[in-house]
Amino acid sequence: MTAVGLPGVDVSRETVQTLLDFEMLVRKWTTAINLVSKSTVSEIWQRHISDSAQIFQYFPAGAKNWLDLGSGGGFPGIVVSILARELAPGLRVTLVESDRRKATFLRQAAQQFGLDVVVLDKRIESIPPQAADVLSARALSPLSDLLSHASTHLHPAGVAIFPKGARYNEELAEARSTWDFDVEIKPSCSDPGAAILVIRNIHRAAQA
């Protein structure tokens, strides 16, 4: 079946139910630690779960290690891991989250749903290179900064997947002043003005 509200992925009712259970867990914890903004609590499925799930369609075959930076409330990292249990068994997802309370939530979610997840409660700058096959980050920082992290933590043959808002063209132009990279711009299924940037071959730009 194609899950309603899960663009780009085809999953079982069991996986949909796990995502619904995760939504309830986010709602419960948000009352204490603000995992998502209060203005979007009533729209967690569309604004956060569905928005996160759509990036999974760009998962490269054979990838074994997915690194998610600034995982926050588990978007997209926990959503990716729930989908991977059915669609990519054997994928390990590493979540980097410096806020200890949010890291505790991520560990709780991973344990509750039996996910193959590692949580690093450290700043991104302090973790060793990860050689990830896939690297993601959602609503974390400007593209130039994300490419710096990707150049450190992504395997040379890996892919970075960054959901971006309506200013993505401006971010691309700014990033190209310091970085060379190949990018595919994919439409966002949750926001007609947004895009998903699928980026490979990241290198520092040659200085003039």
CSV table of C-alpha atoms in Angstrom, one decimal:
chain,number,residue,atom,x,y,z
A,1,MET,CA,0.0,0.0,0.0
A,2,THR,CA,1.1,3.6,-0.5
A,3,ALA,CA,0.7,5.3,2.9
A,4,VAL,CA,-1.4,8.4,2.9
A,5,GLY,CA,0.7,11.4,3.9
A,6,LEU,CA,4.0,9.6,3.2
A,7,PRO,CA,5.1,10.8,-0.2
A,8,GLY,CA,7.7,8.8,-2.1
A,9,VAL,CA,7.6,5.7,0.1
A,10,ASP,CA,5.6,2.5,0.0
A,11,VAL,CA,5.3,0.9,3.4
A,12,SER,CA,3.1,-1.5,5.4
A,13,ARG,CA,0.4,-0.6,7.8
A,14,GLU,CA,2.7,-1.8,10.6
A,15,THR,CA,5.3,0.9,9.7
A,16,VAL,CA,2.6,3.5,9.4
A,17,GLN,CA,1.4,2.5,12.9
A,18,THR,CA,4.9,2.8,14.3
A,19,LEU,CA,5.1,6.3,12.9
A,20,LEU,CA,1.8,7.2,14.5
A,21,ASP,CA,3.1,5.8,17.8
A,22,PHE,CA,6.2,8.0,17.3
A,23,GLU,CA,4.0,11.0,16.7
A,24,MET,CA,2.3,10.4,20.0
A,25,LEU,CA,5.6,10.1,21.8
A,26,VAL,CA,6.7,13.4,20.3
A,27,ARG,CA,3.5,15.0,21.5
A,28,LYS,CA,4.0,13.6,25.0
A,29,TRP,CA,7.6,14.8,25.3
A,30,THR,CA,7.0,18.2,23.7
A,31,THR,CA,5.0,19.3,26.7
A,32,ALA,CA,8.3,19.2,28.7
A,33,ILE,CA,11.2,19.9,26.3
A,34,ASN,CA,9.8,21.6,23.2
A,35,LEU,CA,10.8,19.0,20.6
A,36,VAL,CA,8.8,20.8,18.0
A,37,SER,CA,7.5,24.4,18.1
A,38,LYS,CA,4.1,24.8,19.8
A,39,SER,CA,2.7,26.2,16.6
A,40,THR,CA,3.2,22.9,14.7
A,41,VAL,CA,2.2,20.4,17.4
A,42,SER,CA,-1.2,20.0,15.8
A,43,GLU,CA,0.5,19.3,12.4
A,44,ILE,CA,3.3,16.9,13.5
A,45,TRP,CA,2.4,14.3,10.8
A,46,GLN,CA,2.4,16.7,7.8
A,47,ARG,CA,5.0,19.3,9.0
A,48,HIS,CA,7.5,16.8,10.5
A,49,ILE,CA,6.9,13.1,9.8
A,50,SER,CA,5.7,13.3,6.2
A,51,ASP,CA,8.2,16.0,5.5
A,52,SER,CA,11.0,13.8,6.9
A,53,ALA,CA,9.8,10.6,5.2
A,54,GLN,CA,9.9,12.1,1.7
A,55,ILE,CA,13.7,12.2,1.7
A,56,PHE,CA,14.0,8.4,2.0
A,57,GLN,CA,13.2,8.0,-1.7
A,58,TYR,CA,16.7,9.4,-2.4
A,59,PHE,CA,18.3,6.7,-0.3
A,60,PRO,CA,21.1,5.1,-2.4
A,61,ALA,CA,21.0,1.3,-2.8
A,62,GLY,CA,23.5,-0.5,-0.7
A,63,ALA,CA,24.1,2.3,1.8
A,64,LYS,CA,24.8,1.0,5.3
A,65,ASN,CA,25.4,4.2,7.4
A,66,TRP,CA,23.2,7.2,7.6
A,67,LEU,CA,24.3,10.2,9.7
A,68,ASP,CA,21.7,12.8,10.8
A,69,LEU,CA,23.0,16.1,12.2
A,70,GLY,CA,21.1,18.1,14.7
A,71,SER,CA,18.4,15.5,15.1
A,72,GLY,CA,16.3,17.4,17.6
A,73,GLY,CA,13.0,15.6,17.9
A,74,GLY,CA,14.0,12.8,15.5
A,75,PHE,CA,13.3,14.6,12.2
A,76,PRO,CA,14.4,13.1,10.0
A,77,GLY,CA,16.6,10.6,11.8
A,78,ILE,CA,14.1,8.5,13.8
A,79,VAL,CA,11.6,8.6,10.9
A,80,VAL,CA,14.4,7.4,8.5
A,81,SER,CA,15.2,4.6,10.9
A,82,ILE,CA,11.6,3.5,11.2
A,83,LEU,CA,11.3,3.4,7.4
A,84,ALA,CA,14.6,1.6,7.1
A,85,ARG,CA,13.5,-1.3,9.3
A,86,GLU,CA,11.1,-2.3,6.5
A,87,LEU,CA,12.7,-0.8,3.4
A,88,ALA,CA,16.5,-1.1,4.1
A,89,PRO,CA,17.2,-3.7,6.8
A,90,GLY,CA,20.7,-3.4,8.1
A,91,LEU,CA,20.9,0.4,7.8
A,92,ARG,CA,22.4,2.0,10.9
A,93,VAL,CA,21.4,5.5,11.7
A,94,THR,CA,23.6,7.8,13.8
A,95,LEU,CA,21.9,10.8,15.4
A,96,VAL,CA,24.0,13.8,16.5
A,97,GLU,CA,22.2,16.0,19.0
A,98,SER,CA,24.1,18.2,21.5
A,99,ASP,CA,21.0,19.0,23.7
A,100,ARG,CA,21.1,16.3,26.4
A,101,ARG,CA,17.4,16.3,27.0
A,102,LYS,CA,16.6,15.8,23.3
A,103,ALA,CA,19.3,13.1,23.1
A,104,THR,CA,17.6,11.3,26.0
A,105,PHE,CA,14.3,11.5,24.0
A,106,LEU,CA,16.0,10.1,20.9
A,107,ARG,CA,17.4,7.1,22.9
A,108,GLN,CA,14.0,6.5,24.4
A,109,ALA,CA,12.4,6.5,21.0
A,110,ALA,CA,15.1,4.1,19.6
A,111,GLN,CA,14.6,1.7,22.5
A,112,GLN,CA,10.8,1.8,22.4
A,113,PHE,CA,10.6,1.1,18.7
A,114,GLY,CA,13.6,-1.3,18.5
A,115,LEU,CA,15.6,0.8,16.1
A,116,ASP,CA,19.2,0.4,15.0
A,117,VAL,CA,20.2,3.8,16.1
A,118,VAL,CA,23.3,5.4,17.8
A,119,VAL,CA,22.8,8.7,19.5
A,120,LEU,CA,25.8,11.0,20.0
A,121,ASP,CA,25.1,13.8,22.5
A,122,LYS,CA,27.9,16.0,21.3
A,123,ARG,CA,28.5,19.0,19.2
A,124,ILE,CA,29.0,18.2,15.5
A,125,GLU,CA,32.4,19.8,15.5
A,126,SER,CA,33.6,17.4,18.3
A,127,ILE,CA,32.8,14.0,16.7
A,128,PRO,CA,35.4,12.1,14.7
A,129,PRO,CA,34.9,11.7,10.9
A,130,GLN,CA,32.0,9.3,10.3
A,131,ALA,CA,32.5,8.2,6.6
A,132,ALA,CA,28.7,8.1,6.3
A,133,ASP,CA,27.1,6.8,3.1
A,134,VAL,CA,24.2,9.3,3.6
A,135,LEU,CA,24.2,12.5,5.6
A,136,SER,CA,21.1,14.5,6.4
A,137,ALA,CA,20.2,17.7,8.3
A,138,ARG,CA,16.9,19.4,8.5
A,139,ALA,CA,16.4,23.1,9.6
A,140,LEU,CA,19.9,23.2,11.1
A,141,SER,CA,22.1,25.8,9.4
A,142,PRO,CA,22.9,27.5,6.1
A,143,LEU,CA,23.9,25.2,3.2
A,144,SER,CA,27.6,26.5,3.3
A,145,ASP,CA,27.9,25.2,6.9
A,146,LEU,CA,26.2,22.0,6.1
A,147,LEU,CA,28.6,21.3,3.2
A,148,SER,CA,31.5,21.9,5.6
A,149,HIS,CA,30.1,19.2,7.9
A,150,ALA,CA,29.4,16.9,4.9
A,151,SER,CA,33.0,17.3,3.6
A,152,THR,CA,34.2,16.0,7.0
A,153,HIS,CA,31.7,13.2,7.7
A,154,LEU,CA,30.6,11.9,4.3
A,155,HIS,CA,32.2,9.1,2.5
A,156,PRO,CA,33.7,10.3,-0.8
A,157,ALA,CA,31.1,8.3,-2.7
A,158,GLY,CA,28.3,9.3,-0.3
A,159,VAL,CA,25.3,11.6,-0.7
A,160,ALA,CA,24.0,14.5,1.3
A,161,ILE,CA,20.3,15.1,1.5
A,162,PHE,CA,19.1,18.5,2.8
A,163,PRO,CA,15.5,19.7,2.8
A,164,LYS,CA,15.5,23.4,2.3
A,165,GLY,CA,12.9,26.2,2.4
A,166,ALA,CA,11.9,28.8,-0.2
A,167,ARG,CA,15.4,30.5,-0.1
A,168,TYR,CA,17.2,27.4,-1.4
A,169,ASN,CA,18.4,29.1,-4.6
A,170,GLU,CA,20.0,31.9,-2.5
A,171,GLU,CA,21.7,29.3,-0.3
A,172,LEU,CA,23.0,27.4,-3.4
A,173,ALA,CA,24.4,30.6,-4.9
A,174,GLU,CA,26.1,31.5,-1.6
A,175,ALA,CA,27.5,28.0,-1.1
A,176,ARG,CA,29.0,27.9,-4.6
A,177,SER,CA,31.3,30.8,-3.6
A,178,THR,CA,33.3,28.4,-1.4
A,179,TRP,CA,32.3,24.9,-2.5
A,180,ASP,CA,32.2,22.8,-5.6
A,181,PHE,CA,29.4,20.1,-5.7
A,182,ASP,CA,26.9,18.3,-7.9
A,183,VAL,CA,23.3,18.9,-6.9
A,184,GLU,CA,19.9,17.6,-7.9
A,185,ILE,CA,17.0,19.8,-6.9
A,186,LYS,CA,14.0,17.8,-6.0
A,187,PRO,CA,10.5,19.2,-5.4
A,188,SER,CA,9.2,19.1,-1.8
A,189,CYS,CA,6.0,17.2,-1.4
A,190,SER,CA,5.1,19.1,1.8
A,191,ASP,CA,5.8,22.7,0.7
A,192,PRO,CA,5.5,23.8,-2.9
A,193,GLY,CA,8.1,26.6,-2.4
A,194,ALA,CA,10.7,24.3,-0.8
A,195,ALA,CA,13.1,21.8,-2.2
A,196,ILE,CA,15.2,18.8,-1.3
A,197,LEU,CA,18.9,19.2,-2.3
A,198,VAL,CA,20.6,15.9,-3.1
A,199,ILE,CA,24.3,16.7,-3.2
A,200,ARG,CA,27.4,14.7,-4.2
A,201,ASN,CA,31.1,15.2,-4.9
A,202,ILE,CA,31.6,18.0,-2.4
A,203,HIS,CA,35.0,19.8,-2.5
A,204,ARG,CA,36.3,23.2,-1.5
A,205,ALA,CA,36.2,25.6,-4.4
A,206,ALA,CA,39.5,26.5,-6.0
A,207,GLN,CA,40.4,30.0,-5.0
A,208,ALA,CA,40.8,32.5,-7.9
